[in-house]
Amino acid sequence: GAGVSQTPSNKVTEKGKYVELRCDPISGHTALYWYRQSLGQGPEFLIYFQGTGAADDSGLPNDRFFAVRPEGSVSTLKIQRTERGDSAVYLCASSLSPNSPLHFGNGTRLTVT
Amino acid sequence: KQEVTQIPAALSVPEGENLVLNCSFTDSAIYNLQWFRQDPGKGLTSLLLIQSSQREQTSGRLNASLDKSSGRSTLYIAASQPGDSATYLCAVISMLTFGGGTRVLVKP
């Protein structure tokens, strides 16, 4: 596609439920990043993939958060046992290679009630 | 650990005035730095990427400078317009770290 696509654009879930957020990067981009952004703050790094492997997952807040990129293209961020504090906009970005310019999707707004 | 700071958090200027947005970082061993614009409820739009070997980068009314020794980057927007109203974010890409952003309002 022409840009990074994230689905759904909005997700409302109840506390304790499981959610999956999807990211379709720009075709040919080997690097993929997940960030989380709370209102009025800058994006907070979660995890970075180079190809199929997680090159850096140091930003994942705890073991309820997990992400995969099985074929080196689409990535899914998975959150188990959601908590109200997980409510935020989850942003995905891709780049042609590490240290190349980042291209962001429009994000998924997650609300945990 | 790299820390990126943007001060002020918010800025209001009359139309036509030049904008100067600041970005400070603590670790000068950066590879590159990227400036973004974010409109409310939207993702981030890339404005400029400046490599560590460059001193500045220009695109239209935008100019970004980089001074690694002082740990600073500055984004200049000439002759501001109401359409420039947005939040501007800087990021040290190689260290995966963003600043908190500067929210800009250009008043007609």
PDB file of C-alpha atoms in Angstrom:
ATOM      1  CA  GLY A   1       0.000   0.000   0.000  1.00  0.00           C
ATOM      2  CA  ALA A   2       0.901   3.631  -0.201  1.00  0.00           C
ATOM      3  CA  GLY A   3       1.352   4.099   3.526  1.00  0.00           C
ATOM      4  CA  VAL A   4       1.348   2.338   6.866  1.00  0.00           C
ATOM      5  CA  SER A   5      -2.095   0.973   7.653  1.00  0.00           C
ATOM      6  CA  GLN A   6      -3.336   0.234  11.159  1.00  0.00           C
ATOM      7  CA  THR A   7      -6.539  -1.568  12.057  1.00  0.00           C
ATOM      8  CA  PRO A   8      -8.819  -1.068  13.791  1.00  0.00           C
ATOM      9  CA  SER A   9      -8.692   2.712  14.070  1.00  0.00           C
ATOM     10  CA  ASN A  10     -10.607   2.511  17.343  1.00  0.00           C
ATOM     11  CA  LYS A  11     -11.012  -0.320  19.817  1.00  0.00           C
ATOM     12  CA  VAL A  12     -13.074  -0.283  22.985  1.00  0.00           C
ATOM     13  CA  THR A  13     -12.692  -3.269  25.270  1.00  0.00           C
ATOM     14  CA  GLU A  14     -13.515  -4.234  28.813  1.00  0.00           C
ATOM     15  CA  LYS A  15     -10.922  -4.584  31.499  1.00  0.00           C
ATOM     16  CA  GLY A  16      -9.452  -8.083  31.511  1.00  0.00           C
ATOM     17  CA  LYS A  17     -10.108  -8.804  27.837  1.00  0.00           C
ATOM     18  CA  TYR A  18      -7.570  -9.689  25.148  1.00  0.00           C
ATOM     19  CA  VAL A  19      -6.961  -7.401  22.156  1.00  0.00           C
ATOM     20  CA  GLU A  20      -4.991  -7.558  18.945  1.00  0.00           C
ATOM     21  CA  LEU A  21      -3.858  -4.530  16.986  1.00  0.00           C
ATOM     22  CA  ARG A  22      -2.688  -4.911  13.411  1.00  0.00           C
ATOM     23  CA  CYS A  23      -0.100  -3.009  11.403  1.00  0.00           C
ATOM     24  CA  ASP A  24       0.520  -3.240   7.650  1.00  0.00           C
ATOM     25  CA  PRO A  25       3.825  -1.527   6.870  1.00  0.00           C
ATOM     26  CA  ILE A  26       4.879   0.041   3.614  1.00  0.00           C
ATOM     27  CA  SER A  27       5.797  -2.685   1.148  1.00  0.00           C
ATOM     28  CA  GLY A  28       9.492  -3.460   1.219  1.00  0.00           C
ATOM     29  CA  HIS A  29      10.161  -1.852   4.580  1.00  0.00           C
ATOM     30  CA  THR A  30      12.211  -4.246   6.668  1.00  0.00           C
ATOM     31  CA  ALA A  31      12.009  -2.349   9.952  1.00  0.00           C
ATOM     32  CA  LEU A  32       8.767  -2.027  11.919  1.00  0.00           C
ATOM     33  CA  TYR A  33       8.176  -0.192  15.180  1.00  0.00           C
ATOM     34  CA  TRP A  34       5.399  -0.025  17.751  1.00  0.00           C
ATOM     35  CA  TYR A  35       4.948   3.030  19.937  1.00  0.00           C
ATOM     36  CA  ARG A  36       2.323   4.035  22.482  1.00  0.00           C
ATOM     37  CA  GLN A  37       1.173   7.617  22.912  1.00  0.00           C
ATOM     38  CA  SER A  38      -0.830   9.041  25.777  1.00  0.00           C
ATOM     39  CA  LEU A  39      -2.641  12.355  25.525  1.00  0.00           C
ATOM     40  CA  GLY A  40      -0.289  15.316  25.461  1.00  0.00           C
ATOM     41  CA  GLN A  41       2.854  13.202  25.425  1.00  0.00           C
ATOM     42  CA  GLY A  42       5.348  12.053  22.852  1.00  0.00           C
ATOM     43  CA  PRO A  43       5.341   8.474  21.561  1.00  0.00           C
ATOM     44  CA  GLU A  44       6.839   5.896  23.911  1.00  0.00           C
ATOM     45  CA  PHE A  45       8.819   3.078  22.309  1.00  0.00           C
ATOM     46  CA  LEU A  46       7.492  -0.460  22.743  1.00  0.00           C
ATOM     47  CA  ILE A  47       9.189  -2.849  20.300  1.00  0.00           C
ATOM     48  CA  TYR A  48      11.167  -2.839  17.062  1.00  0.00           C
ATOM     49  CA  PHE A  49      11.349  -5.588  14.436  1.00  0.00           C
ATOM     50  CA  GLN A  50      14.006  -6.077  11.825  1.00  0.00           C
ATOM     51  CA  GLY A  51      12.538  -8.602   9.435  1.00  0.00           C
ATOM     52  CA  THR A  52      10.732 -11.296  11.405  1.00  0.00           C
ATOM     53  CA  GLY A  53      12.674 -10.952  14.610  1.00  0.00           C
ATOM     54  CA  ALA A  54      12.243  -8.535  17.485  1.00  0.00           C
ATOM     55  CA  ALA A  55      15.491  -6.587  17.488  1.00  0.00           C
ATOM     56  CA  ASP A  56      14.572  -4.627  20.603  1.00  0.00           C
ATOM     57  CA  ASP A  57      11.600  -5.293  22.883  1.00  0.00           C
ATOM     58  CA  SER A  58      12.899  -3.320  25.836  1.00  0.00           C
ATOM     59  CA  GLY A  59       9.938  -0.941  25.757  1.00  0.00           C
ATOM     60  CA  LEU A  60       7.246  -3.534  26.369  1.00  0.00           C
ATOM     61  CA  PRO A  61       5.896  -2.586  29.820  1.00  0.00           C
ATOM     62  CA  ASN A  62       5.241  -6.132  31.076  1.00  0.00           C
ATOM     63  CA  ASP A  63       4.545  -9.681  29.941  1.00  0.00           C
ATOM     64  CA  ARG A  64       0.925  -8.884  29.072  1.00  0.00           C
ATOM     65  CA  PHE A  65       2.252  -7.242  25.919  1.00  0.00           C
ATOM     66  CA  PHE A  66       3.525  -9.293  23.003  1.00  0.00           C
ATOM     67  CA  ALA A  67       4.090  -8.625  19.312  1.00  0.00           C
ATOM     68  CA  VAL A  68       4.764 -10.786  16.298  1.00  0.00           C
ATOM     69  CA  ARG A  69       5.785 -10.320  12.695  1.00  0.00           C
ATOM     70  CA  PRO A  70       5.834 -13.886  11.384  1.00  0.00           C
ATOM     71  CA  GLU A  71       6.482 -13.193   7.693  1.00  0.00           C
ATOM     72  CA  GLY A  72       8.443  -9.983   8.000  1.00  0.00           C
ATOM     73  CA  SER A  73       5.575  -7.806   6.845  1.00  0.00           C
ATOM     74  CA  VAL A  74       2.333  -7.473   8.848  1.00  0.00           C
ATOM     75  CA  SER A  75       2.734  -7.187  12.601  1.00  0.00           C
ATOM     76  CA  THR A  76       0.263  -7.781  15.405  1.00  0.00           C
ATOM     77  CA  LEU A  77       0.520  -6.269  18.863  1.00  0.00           C
ATOM     78  CA  LYS A  78      -1.249  -8.423  21.423  1.00  0.00           C
ATOM     79  CA  ILE A  79      -2.340  -7.296  24.865  1.00  0.00           C
ATOM     80  CA  GLN A  80      -3.624  -9.792  27.395  1.00  0.00           C
ATOM     81  CA  ARG A  81      -5.763  -9.065  30.462  1.00  0.00           C
ATOM     82  CA  THR A  82      -6.138  -5.413  29.485  1.00  0.00           C
ATOM     83  CA  GLU A  83      -6.092  -2.761  32.185  1.00  0.00           C
ATOM     84  CA  ARG A  84      -7.504   0.771  32.150  1.00  0.00           C
ATOM     85  CA  GLY A  85      -3.930   2.076  32.150  1.00  0.00           C
ATOM     86  CA  ASP A  86      -3.405   0.464  28.744  1.00  0.00           C
ATOM     87  CA  SER A  87      -5.730   3.047  27.199  1.00  0.00           C
ATOM     88  CA  ALA A  88      -3.699   5.051  24.689  1.00  0.00           C
ATOM     89  CA  VAL A  89      -3.074   5.469  20.973  1.00  0.00           C
ATOM     90  CA  TYR A  90      -0.895   2.680  19.642  1.00  0.00           C
ATOM     91  CA  LEU A  91       1.228   3.843  16.722  1.00  0.00           C
ATOM     92  CA  CYS A  92       3.020   1.711  14.188  1.00  0.00           C
ATOM     93  CA  ALA A  93       5.846   2.917  11.969  1.00  0.00           C
ATOM     94  CA  SER A  94       7.998   1.329   9.310  1.00  0.00           C
ATOM     95  CA  SER A  95      11.240   2.247   7.625  1.00  0.00           C
ATOM     96  CA  LEU A  96      13.175   0.959   4.645  1.00  0.00           C
ATOM     97  CA  SER A  97      16.034  -0.048   6.929  1.00  0.00           C
ATOM     98  CA  PRO A  98      17.217   0.774  10.462  1.00  0.00           C
ATOM     99  CA  ASN A  99      17.994   4.479  10.827  1.00  0.00           C
ATOM    100  CA  SER A 100      16.025   5.362   7.672  1.00  0.00           C
ATOM    101  CA  PRO A 101      13.143   7.852   8.037  1.00  0.00           C
ATOM    102  CA  LEU A 102      10.148   6.536   9.954  1.00  0.00           C
ATOM    103  CA  HIS A 103       6.705   6.482   8.333  1.00  0.00           C
ATOM    104  CA  PHE A 104       3.780   6.303  10.725  1.00  0.00           C
ATOM    105  CA  GLY A 105       0.256   4.991  10.453  1.00  0.00           C
ATOM    106  CA  ASN A 106      -2.710   6.862  11.916  1.00  0.00           C
ATOM    107  CA  GLY A 107      -2.731   4.714  15.008  1.00  0.00           C
ATOM    108  CA  THR A 108      -5.253   2.612  16.910  1.00  0.00           C
ATOM    109  CA  ARG A 109      -7.017   4.337  19.772  1.00  0.00           C
ATOM    110  CA  LEU A 110      -7.497   1.730  22.493  1.00  0.00           C
ATOM    111  CA  THR A 111      -9.958   2.426  25.296  1.00  0.00           C
ATOM    112  CA  VAL A 112     -10.223  -0.020  28.174  1.00  0.00           C
ATOM    113  CA  THR A 113     -13.390   0.451  30.222  1.00  0.00           C
TER     114      THR A 113
ATOM    115  CA  LYS B   1      19.773   6.330  28.393  1.00  0.00           C
ATOM    116  CA  GLN B   2      18.918   8.930  25.784  1.00  0.00           C
ATOM    117  CA  GLU B   3      16.497  11.647  26.896  1.00  0.00           C
ATOM    118  CA  VAL B   4      14.898  14.046  24.444  1.00  0.00           C
ATOM    119  CA  THR B   5      13.326  17.288  25.642  1.00  0.00           C
ATOM    120  CA  GLN B   6      11.256  19.865  23.808  1.00  0.00           C
ATOM    121  CA  ILE B   7      10.730  23.235  25.403  1.00  0.00           C
ATOM    122  CA  PRO B   8       8.340  25.018  25.399  1.00  0.00           C
ATOM    123  CA  ALA B   9       5.502  22.521  25.525  1.00  0.00           C
ATOM    124  CA  ALA B  10       3.210  25.045  23.842  1.00  0.00           C
ATOM    125  CA  LEU B  11       3.718  28.128  21.725  1.00  0.00           C
ATOM    126  CA  SER B  12       1.345  30.712  20.251  1.00  0.00           C
ATOM    127  CA  VAL B  13       2.407  33.188  17.550  1.00  0.00           C
ATOM    128  CA  PRO B  14       0.665  35.584  15.187  1.00  0.00           C
ATOM    129  CA  GLU B  15       0.505  34.653  11.533  1.00  0.00           C
ATOM    130  CA  GLY B  16       3.604  35.632   9.587  1.00  0.00           C
ATOM    131  CA  GLU B  17       6.004  35.333  12.486  1.00  0.00           C
ATOM    132  CA  ASN B  18       8.899  32.875  12.202  1.00  0.00           C
ATOM    133  CA  LEU B  19       8.686  29.791  14.435  1.00  0.00           C
ATOM    134  CA  VAL B  20      11.674  28.424  16.321  1.00  0.00           C
ATOM    135  CA  LEU B  21      11.207  25.004  17.903  1.00  0.00           C
ATOM    136  CA  ASN B  22      13.837  23.469  20.147  1.00  0.00           C
ATOM    137  CA  CYS B  23      14.859  19.870  20.740  1.00  0.00           C
ATOM    138  CA  SER B  24      17.547  18.834  23.231  1.00  0.00           C
ATOM    139  CA  PHE B  25      19.084  15.388  23.660  1.00  0.00           C
ATOM    140  CA  THR B  26      21.443  14.075  26.323  1.00  0.00           C
ATOM    141  CA  ASP B  27      23.529  11.543  24.372  1.00  0.00           C
ATOM    142  CA  SER B  28      25.441  13.145  21.496  1.00  0.00           C
ATOM    143  CA  ALA B  29      26.274   9.782  19.902  1.00  0.00           C
ATOM    144  CA  ILE B  30      23.244   9.989  17.673  1.00  0.00           C
ATOM    145  CA  TYR B  31      23.013   8.667  14.108  1.00  0.00           C
ATOM    146  CA  ASN B  32      20.209  10.921  12.954  1.00  0.00           C
ATOM    147  CA  LEU B  33      17.264  13.000  14.150  1.00  0.00           C
ATOM    148  CA  GLN B  34      13.841  13.320  12.586  1.00  0.00           C
ATOM    149  CA  TRP B  35      11.221  16.051  12.939  1.00  0.00           C
ATOM    150  CA  PHE B  36       7.512  15.253  12.693  1.00  0.00           C
ATOM    151  CA  ARG B  37       4.239  17.080  12.651  1.00  0.00           C
ATOM    152  CA  GLN B  38       1.131  15.638  14.329  1.00  0.00           C
ATOM    153  CA  ASP B  39      -2.376  16.976  13.799  1.00  0.00           C
ATOM    154  CA  PRO B  40      -5.029  16.192  16.435  1.00  0.00           C
ATOM    155  CA  GLY B  41      -6.207  12.588  16.270  1.00  0.00           C
ATOM    156  CA  LYS B  42      -3.755  11.747  13.508  1.00  0.00           C
ATOM    157  CA  GLY B  43      -0.489   9.907  13.111  1.00  0.00           C
ATOM    158  CA  LEU B  44       2.889  11.535  12.669  1.00  0.00           C
ATOM    159  CA  THR B  45       3.920  13.124   9.376  1.00  0.00           C
ATOM    160  CA  SER B  46       7.620  13.256   8.639  1.00  0.00           C
ATOM    161  CA  LEU B  47       9.005  16.728   7.998  1.00  0.00           C
ATOM    162  CA  LEU B  48      12.779  16.425   7.879  1.00  0.00           C
ATOM    163  CA  LEU B  49      15.465  13.905   8.732  1.00  0.00           C
ATOM    164  CA  ILE B  50      18.911  15.211   9.499  1.00  0.00           C
ATOM    165  CA  GLN B  51      21.913  12.900   9.586  1.00  0.00           C
ATOM    166  CA  SER B  52      24.561  13.244  12.281  1.00  0.00           C
ATOM    167  CA  SER B  53      27.085  14.277   9.620  1.00  0.00           C
ATOM    168  CA  GLN B  54      24.877  17.170   8.479  1.00  0.00           C
ATOM    169  CA  ARG B  55      24.545  20.570  10.082  1.00  0.00           C
ATOM    170  CA  GLU B  56      21.199  21.412   8.546  1.00  0.00           C
ATOM    171  CA  GLN B  57      18.434  20.253   6.236  1.00  0.00           C
ATOM    172  CA  THR B  58      15.911  22.389   4.364  1.00  0.00           C
ATOM    173  CA  SER B  59      12.523  21.795   2.768  1.00  0.00           C
ATOM    174  CA  GLY B  60      10.493  24.783   1.611  1.00  0.00           C
ATOM    175  CA  ARG B  61       9.772  27.033   4.592  1.00  0.00           C
ATOM    176  CA  LEU B  62      11.293  24.478   6.978  1.00  0.00           C
ATOM    177  CA  ASN B  63      14.886  24.355   8.090  1.00  0.00           C
ATOM    178  CA  ALA B  64      16.310  21.990  10.694  1.00  0.00           C
ATOM    179  CA  SER B  65      19.731  22.410  12.235  1.00  0.00           C
ATOM    180  CA  LEU B  66      21.727  19.955  14.300  1.00  0.00           C
ATOM    181  CA  ASP B  67      24.497  20.648  16.780  1.00  0.00           C
ATOM    182  CA  LYS B  68      25.647  17.355  18.241  1.00  0.00           C
ATOM    183  CA  SER B  69      28.237  18.914  20.511  1.00  0.00           C
ATOM    184  CA  SER B  70      25.621  20.923  22.357  1.00  0.00           C
ATOM    185  CA  GLY B  71      22.930  18.241  22.067  1.00  0.00           C
ATOM    186  CA  ARG B  72      20.478  20.457  20.247  1.00  0.00           C
ATOM    187  CA  SER B  73      18.369  20.549  17.119  1.00  0.00           C
ATOM    188  CA  THR B  74      16.242  23.477  16.046  1.00  0.00           C
ATOM    189  CA  LEU B  75      13.356  23.526  13.595  1.00  0.00           C
ATOM    190  CA  TYR B  76      12.694  26.877  11.935  1.00  0.00           C
ATOM    191  CA  ILE B  77       9.424  27.537  10.135  1.00  0.00           C
ATOM    192  CA  ALA B  78       9.474  30.757   8.147  1.00  0.00           C
ATOM    193  CA  ALA B  79       6.465  33.024   7.747  1.00  0.00           C
ATOM    194  CA  SER B  80       4.094  30.897   9.800  1.00  0.00           C
ATOM    195  CA  GLN B  81       0.537  30.260   8.610  1.00  0.00           C
ATOM    196  CA  PRO B  82      -2.576  29.122  10.499  1.00  0.00           C
ATOM    197  CA  GLY B  83      -2.186  25.766   8.721  1.00  0.00           C
ATOM    198  CA  ASP B  84       1.104  25.271  10.558  1.00  0.00           C
ATOM    199  CA  SER B  85      -0.843  24.845  13.804  1.00  0.00           C
ATOM    200  CA  ALA B  86      -0.038  21.345  15.058  1.00  0.00           C
ATOM    201  CA  THR B  87       2.204  19.500  17.491  1.00  0.00           C
ATOM    202  CA  TYR B  88       5.812  19.194  16.408  1.00  0.00           C
ATOM    203  CA  LEU B  89       7.887  16.268  17.643  1.00  0.00           C
ATOM    204  CA  CYS B  90      11.547  15.449  17.331  1.00  0.00           C
ATOM    205  CA  ALA B  91      12.986  11.952  17.600  1.00  0.00           C
ATOM    206  CA  VAL B  92      16.439  10.444  17.833  1.00  0.00           C
ATOM    207  CA  ILE B  93      15.668   7.604  15.459  1.00  0.00           C
ATOM    208  CA  SER B  94      18.688   5.436  16.193  1.00  0.00           C
ATOM    209  CA  MET B  95      17.787   5.453  19.882  1.00  0.00           C
ATOM    210  CA  LEU B  96      14.035   5.073  19.358  1.00  0.00           C
ATOM    211  CA  THR B  97      13.348   8.098  21.574  1.00  0.00           C
ATOM    212  CA  PHE B  98      10.897  10.960  21.077  1.00  0.00           C
ATOM    213  CA  GLY B  99      10.550  14.303  22.750  1.00  0.00           C
ATOM    214  CA  GLY B 100       7.261  15.317  24.327  1.00  0.00           C
ATOM    215  CA  GLY B 101       6.417  17.709  21.502  1.00  0.00           C
ATOM    216  CA  THR B 102       5.684  21.406  21.172  1.00  0.00           C
ATOM    217  CA  ARG B 103       2.071  22.351  20.506  1.00  0.00           C
ATOM    218  CA  VAL B 104       1.986  25.303  18.121  1.00  0.00           C
ATOM    219  CA  LEU B 105      -0.913  27.682  17.499  1.00  0.00           C
ATOM    220  CA  VAL B 106      -0.594  30.228  14.709  1.00  0.00           C
ATOM    221  CA  LYS B 107      -3.225  32.923  15.122  1.00  0.00           C
ATOM    222  CA  PRO B 108      -4.666  34.567  11.995  1.00  0.00           C
TER     223      PRO B 108
END
